[in-house]
């Protein structure tokens, strides 16, 4: 693919009063091997056998140029001994500061996002809790209003106050016939004096029972007292006998 040759002549650079020769490299022009693309690029003479691979020759030439630039910097005492130029260091510092600030800004953004999400979640949870509490209160109010046990259909079967609420039928009610057995001749013929006498007799009988119970308790206490005295006397006599022996 060679279309011509180009001779490169290196010039001498003056450094510190001495002339330093630079190697000369022969250059040639190579066409691109891509179909339909007619371009010519300069390459070194020793890369003629690789002229068909444009990417490879370009990479080799770039590496050689970087090496020549490095050698040129080494030949300059100011660049060799003075270190990295300040503008490069300033650019690196600015880049580093920018990276740190960007990282801080990103962290602040994520922190604010986390706080915002936390606040939103707390608000949502609070709303859920409030709705649940309202539903619970509505359920309890409905139960206390419409679902009391005394409103149940079978409450009469387990009513604890059924006997208290029970009312005796009226004996004079004409709806009750003779078979109801609500009226007795003896009850109707009792006079008020007889009723008072019967009640007085019942009261005397109850007082007699109470007095009998009290007398029985007093007798038991007297029996226990005598038994304790006899036991104490026997214990004293036994102790005296033991001392005498």
Coordinates of C-alpha atoms in Angstrom, one line a residue:
X1 CA 0.0 0.0 0.0
X2 CA 3.0 2.3 0.0
X3 CA 2.3 5.3 -2.2
X4 CA 5.5 7.3 -1.4
X5 CA 8.2 8.0 1.0
X6 CA 8.9 10.8 3.4
X7 CA 12.3 11.4 5.0
X8 CA 12.2 13.0 8.4
X9 CA 15.3 14.8 9.5
X10 CA 15.8 15.5 13.1
X11 CA 17.1 18.9 14.2
X12 CA 19.6 19.4 16.9
X13 CA 18.3 21.0 20.2
X14 CA 20.6 23.2 22.2
X15 CA 20.5 22.5 25.9
X16 CA 23.0 24.0 28.3
X17 CA 25.5 24.9 25.6
X18 CA 25.7 21.3 24.2
X19 CA 24.1 19.9 21.1
X20 CA 22.0 16.7 21.6
X21 CA 21.2 14.8 18.3
X22 CA 17.8 13.4 17.9
X23 CA 17.2 10.3 15.8
X24 CA 15.6 10.7 12.4
X25 CA 12.8 8.4 11.4
X26 CA 11.7 7.7 7.8
X27 CA 8.0 8.2 7.2
X28 CA 5.8 6.7 4.5
X29 CA 2.2 7.2 3.5
X30 CA -0.2 4.3 3.8
X31 CA -3.7 4.0 2.4
X32 CA -6.6 2.8 4.5
X33 CA -7.6 -0.8 3.9
X34 CA -11.3 -0.1 4.3
X35 CA -13.3 -0.4 1.1
X36 CA -14.6 2.9 -0.2
X37 CA -12.4 5.0 2.1
X38 CA -9.4 6.5 0.3
X39 CA -7.3 8.1 3.1
X40 CA -3.6 8.4 3.5
X41 CA -1.8 8.5 6.9
X42 CA 1.9 8.9 7.6
X43 CA 3.6 6.0 9.3
X44 CA 7.2 5.2 10.2
X45 CA 9.3 3.3 7.7
X46 CA 9.8 0.3 9.9
X47 CA 6.0 -0.2 10.2
X48 CA 5.6 -0.7 6.5
X49 CA 4.7 -4.3 6.9
X50 CA 1.9 -3.3 9.3
X51 CA 0.5 -0.6 7.0
X52 CA -2.6 -2.6 6.4
X53 CA -3.7 -2.3 10.1
X54 CA -4.3 1.3 10.7
X55 CA -5.3 1.0 14.3
X56 CA -2.2 -0.9 15.3
X57 CA 0.2 1.5 13.5
X58 CA -1.6 4.5 15.0
X59 CA -1.2 2.9 18.5
X60 CA 2.5 2.3 17.9
X61 CA 3.1 5.8 16.6
X62 CA 1.2 7.3 19.6
X63 CA 3.4 5.3 22.0
X64 CA 6.5 6.4 20.2
X65 CA 5.4 10.1 20.4
X66 CA 4.7 9.8 24.1
X67 CA 8.2 8.3 24.6
X68 CA 9.8 11.1 22.7
X69 CA 7.8 13.7 24.7
X70 CA 9.0 12.0 27.9
X71 CA 12.6 12.1 26.7
X72 CA 12.3 15.7 25.8
X73 CA 11.1 16.5 29.3
X74 CA 14.0 14.7 30.8
X75 CA 16.4 16.7 28.7
X76 CA 15.0 20.0 30.2
X77 CA 16.4 20.5 33.7
X78 CA 13.6 22.9 34.6
X79 CA 11.0 20.3 33.9
X80 CA 13.1 17.4 35.2
X81 CA 14.1 19.0 38.6
X82 CA 11.2 21.3 39.2
X83 CA 8.6 18.6 39.3
X84 CA 5.1 18.8 38.0
X85 CA 4.0 22.2 36.6
X86 CA 1.8 24.2 38.9
X87 CA -1.0 24.5 36.3
X88 CA -1.1 20.7 36.2
X89 CA -1.2 20.5 40.0
X90 CA -3.8 23.2 40.2
X91 CA -5.9 21.3 37.7
X92 CA -5.5 18.1 39.7
X93 CA -6.4 19.8 42.9
X94 CA -9.4 21.5 41.3
X95 CA -10.5 18.2 39.9
X96 CA -10.0 16.5 43.3
X97 CA -11.9 19.3 45.1
X98 CA -14.7 19.1 42.5
X99 CA -14.9 15.3 43.0
X100 CA -15.1 15.7 46.8
X101 CA -17.7 18.4 46.5
X102 CA -19.7 16.3 44.0
X103 CA -19.5 13.3 46.4
X104 CA -20.7 15.5 49.3
X105 CA -23.5 16.9 47.2
X106 CA -24.5 13.4 46.3
X107 CA -24.4 12.3 49.9
X108 CA -26.4 15.3 50.9
X109 CA -29.0 14.6 48.2
X110 CA -29.4 11.0 49.3
X111 CA -29.5 12.1 53.0
X112 CA -32.3 14.6 52.2
X113 CA -34.1 12.0 50.1
X114 CA -33.9 9.5 53.0
X115 CA -35.2 12.1 55.5
X116 CA -38.0 13.0 53.1
X117 CA -38.9 9.4 52.6
X118 CA -38.8 8.8 56.4
X119 CA -41.2 11.7 56.9
X120 CA -43.5 10.5 54.2
X121 CA -43.5 7.0 55.6
X122 CA -44.2 8.3 59.2
X123 CA -47.1 10.4 57.8
X124 CA -48.5 7.5 56.0
X125 CA -48.2 5.2 59.0
X126 CA -49.8 7.9 61.2
X127 CA -52.7 8.1 58.8
X128 CA -53.1 4.3 58.7
X129 CA -53.1 4.2 62.5
X130 CA -55.7 7.0 62.7
X131 CA -57.9 5.2 60.3
X132 CA -57.5 1.9 62.1
X133 CA -58.4 3.7 65.4
X134 CA -61.5 5.3 63.9
X135 CA -62.6 1.9 62.5
X136 CA -62.1 0.3 66.0
X137 CA -64.0 3.1 67.7
X138 CA -66.9 2.9 65.2
X139 CA -67.0 -0.9 65.7
X140 CA -67.1 -0.5 69.5
X141 CA -69.8 2.1 69.3
X142 CA -71.9 0.0 67.0
X143 CA -71.4 -3.0 69.3
X144 CA -72.4 -1.1 72.4
X145 CA -75.4 0.4 70.6
X146 CA -76.8 -2.5 68.6
X147 CA -75.1 -5.7 69.8
X148 CA -75.7 -5.7 73.6
X149 CA -76.4 -9.1 75.2
X150 CA -79.8 -8.0 76.4
X151 CA -80.8 -7.4 72.8
X152 CA -80.1 -10.9 71.8
X153 CA -83.0 -13.1 70.9
X154 CA -82.1 -15.9 73.4
X155 CA -81.2 -13.5 76.2
X156 CA -84.2 -14.6 78.2
X157 CA -82.7 -18.1 78.5
X158 CA -79.6 -16.8 80.4
X159 CA -80.9 -13.7 82.1
X160 CA -79.4 -13.6 85.6
X161 CA -82.2 -11.4 86.8
X162 CA -85.0 -13.5 85.4
X163 CA -86.3 -14.4 88.9
X164 CA -86.1 -10.8 90.0
X165 CA -88.1 -9.7 87.0
X166 CA -90.6 -12.4 87.4
X167 CA -94.0 -11.1 88.5
X168 CA -96.6 -13.3 90.1
X169 CA -99.9 -13.4 88.2
X170 CA -102.9 -11.6 89.5
X171 CA -105.2 -14.0 91.2
X172 CA -108.2 -11.9 90.2
X173 CA -107.3 -12.0 86.5
X174 CA -110.3 -13.6 84.8
X175 CA -108.1 -15.1 82.1
X176 CA -106.9 -17.7 84.6
X177 CA -109.3 -20.5 85.1
X178 CA -109.9 -22.9 88.1
X179 CA -107.0 -25.0 86.9
X180 CA -104.5 -22.2 87.5
X181 CA -104.8 -22.8 91.3
X182 CA -104.0 -19.2 92.2
X183 CA -106.7 -18.6 94.8
X184 CA -107.3 -20.7 98.0
X185 CA -110.2 -20.4 100.4
X186 CA -107.9 -20.4 103.5
X187 CA -105.9 -17.4 102.2
X188 CA -109.0 -15.3 101.5
X189 CA -110.5 -16.0 105.0
X190 CA -107.4 -14.8 107.0
X191 CA -108.2 -11.7 108.9
X192 CA -105.7 -8.9 109.6
X193 CA -105.5 -9.9 113.3
X194 CA -104.8 -13.5 112.4
X195 CA -102.1 -12.3 110.0
X196 CA -100.5 -10.2 112.7
X197 CA -100.7 -13.1 115.1
X198 CA -99.1 -15.5 112.5
X199 CA -96.3 -13.0 111.9
X200 CA -95.8 -12.5 115.6
X201 CA -95.6 -16.3 116.1
X202 CA -93.0 -16.6 113.3
X203 CA -90.9 -13.8 114.9
X204 CA -91.1 -15.4 118.3
X205 CA -90.1 -18.7 116.8
X206 CA -87.1 -17.1 115.0
X207 CA -86.0 -15.3 118.3
X208 CA -86.3 -18.6 120.1
X209 CA -84.0 -20.3 117.6
X210 CA -81.5 -17.5 117.8
X211 CA -81.5 -17.7 121.7
X212 CA -81.1 -21.5 121.5
X213 CA -78.1 -21.0 119.2
X214 CA -76.5 -18.5 121.5
X215 CA -77.1 -20.8 124.6
X216 CA -75.5 -23.7 122.7
X217 CA -72.5 -21.6 121.8
X218 CA -72.1 -20.4 125.4
X219 CA -72.3 -23.9 126.7
X220 CA -69.6 -25.0 124.3
X221 CA -67.4 -22.1 125.4
X222 CA -67.9 -23.0 129.1
X223 CA -67.1 -26.6 128.3
X224 CA -63.9 -25.6 126.5
X225 CA -62.9 -23.3 129.5
X226 CA -63.4 -26.1 132.0
X227 CA -61.4 -28.5 129.9
X228 CA -58.5 -26.0 129.6
X229 CA -58.5 -25.5 133.4
X230 CA -58.4 -29.2 134.1
X231 CA -55.7 -29.7 131.5
X232 CA -53.6 -26.9 133.1
X233 CA -54.2 -28.4 136.6
X234 CA -53.1 -31.9 135.4
X235 CA -50.0 -30.4 133.8
X236 CA -49.1 -28.6 137.0
X237 CA -49.6 -31.7 139.2
X238 CA -47.4 -33.7 136.8
X239 CA -44.7 -31.1 136.9
X240 CA -44.8 -31.1 140.8
X241 CA -44.5 -34.9 140.9
X242 CA -41.6 -34.9 138.5
X243 CA -39.8 -32.3 140.6
X244 CA -40.4 -34.3 143.8
X245 CA -38.9 -37.4 142.2

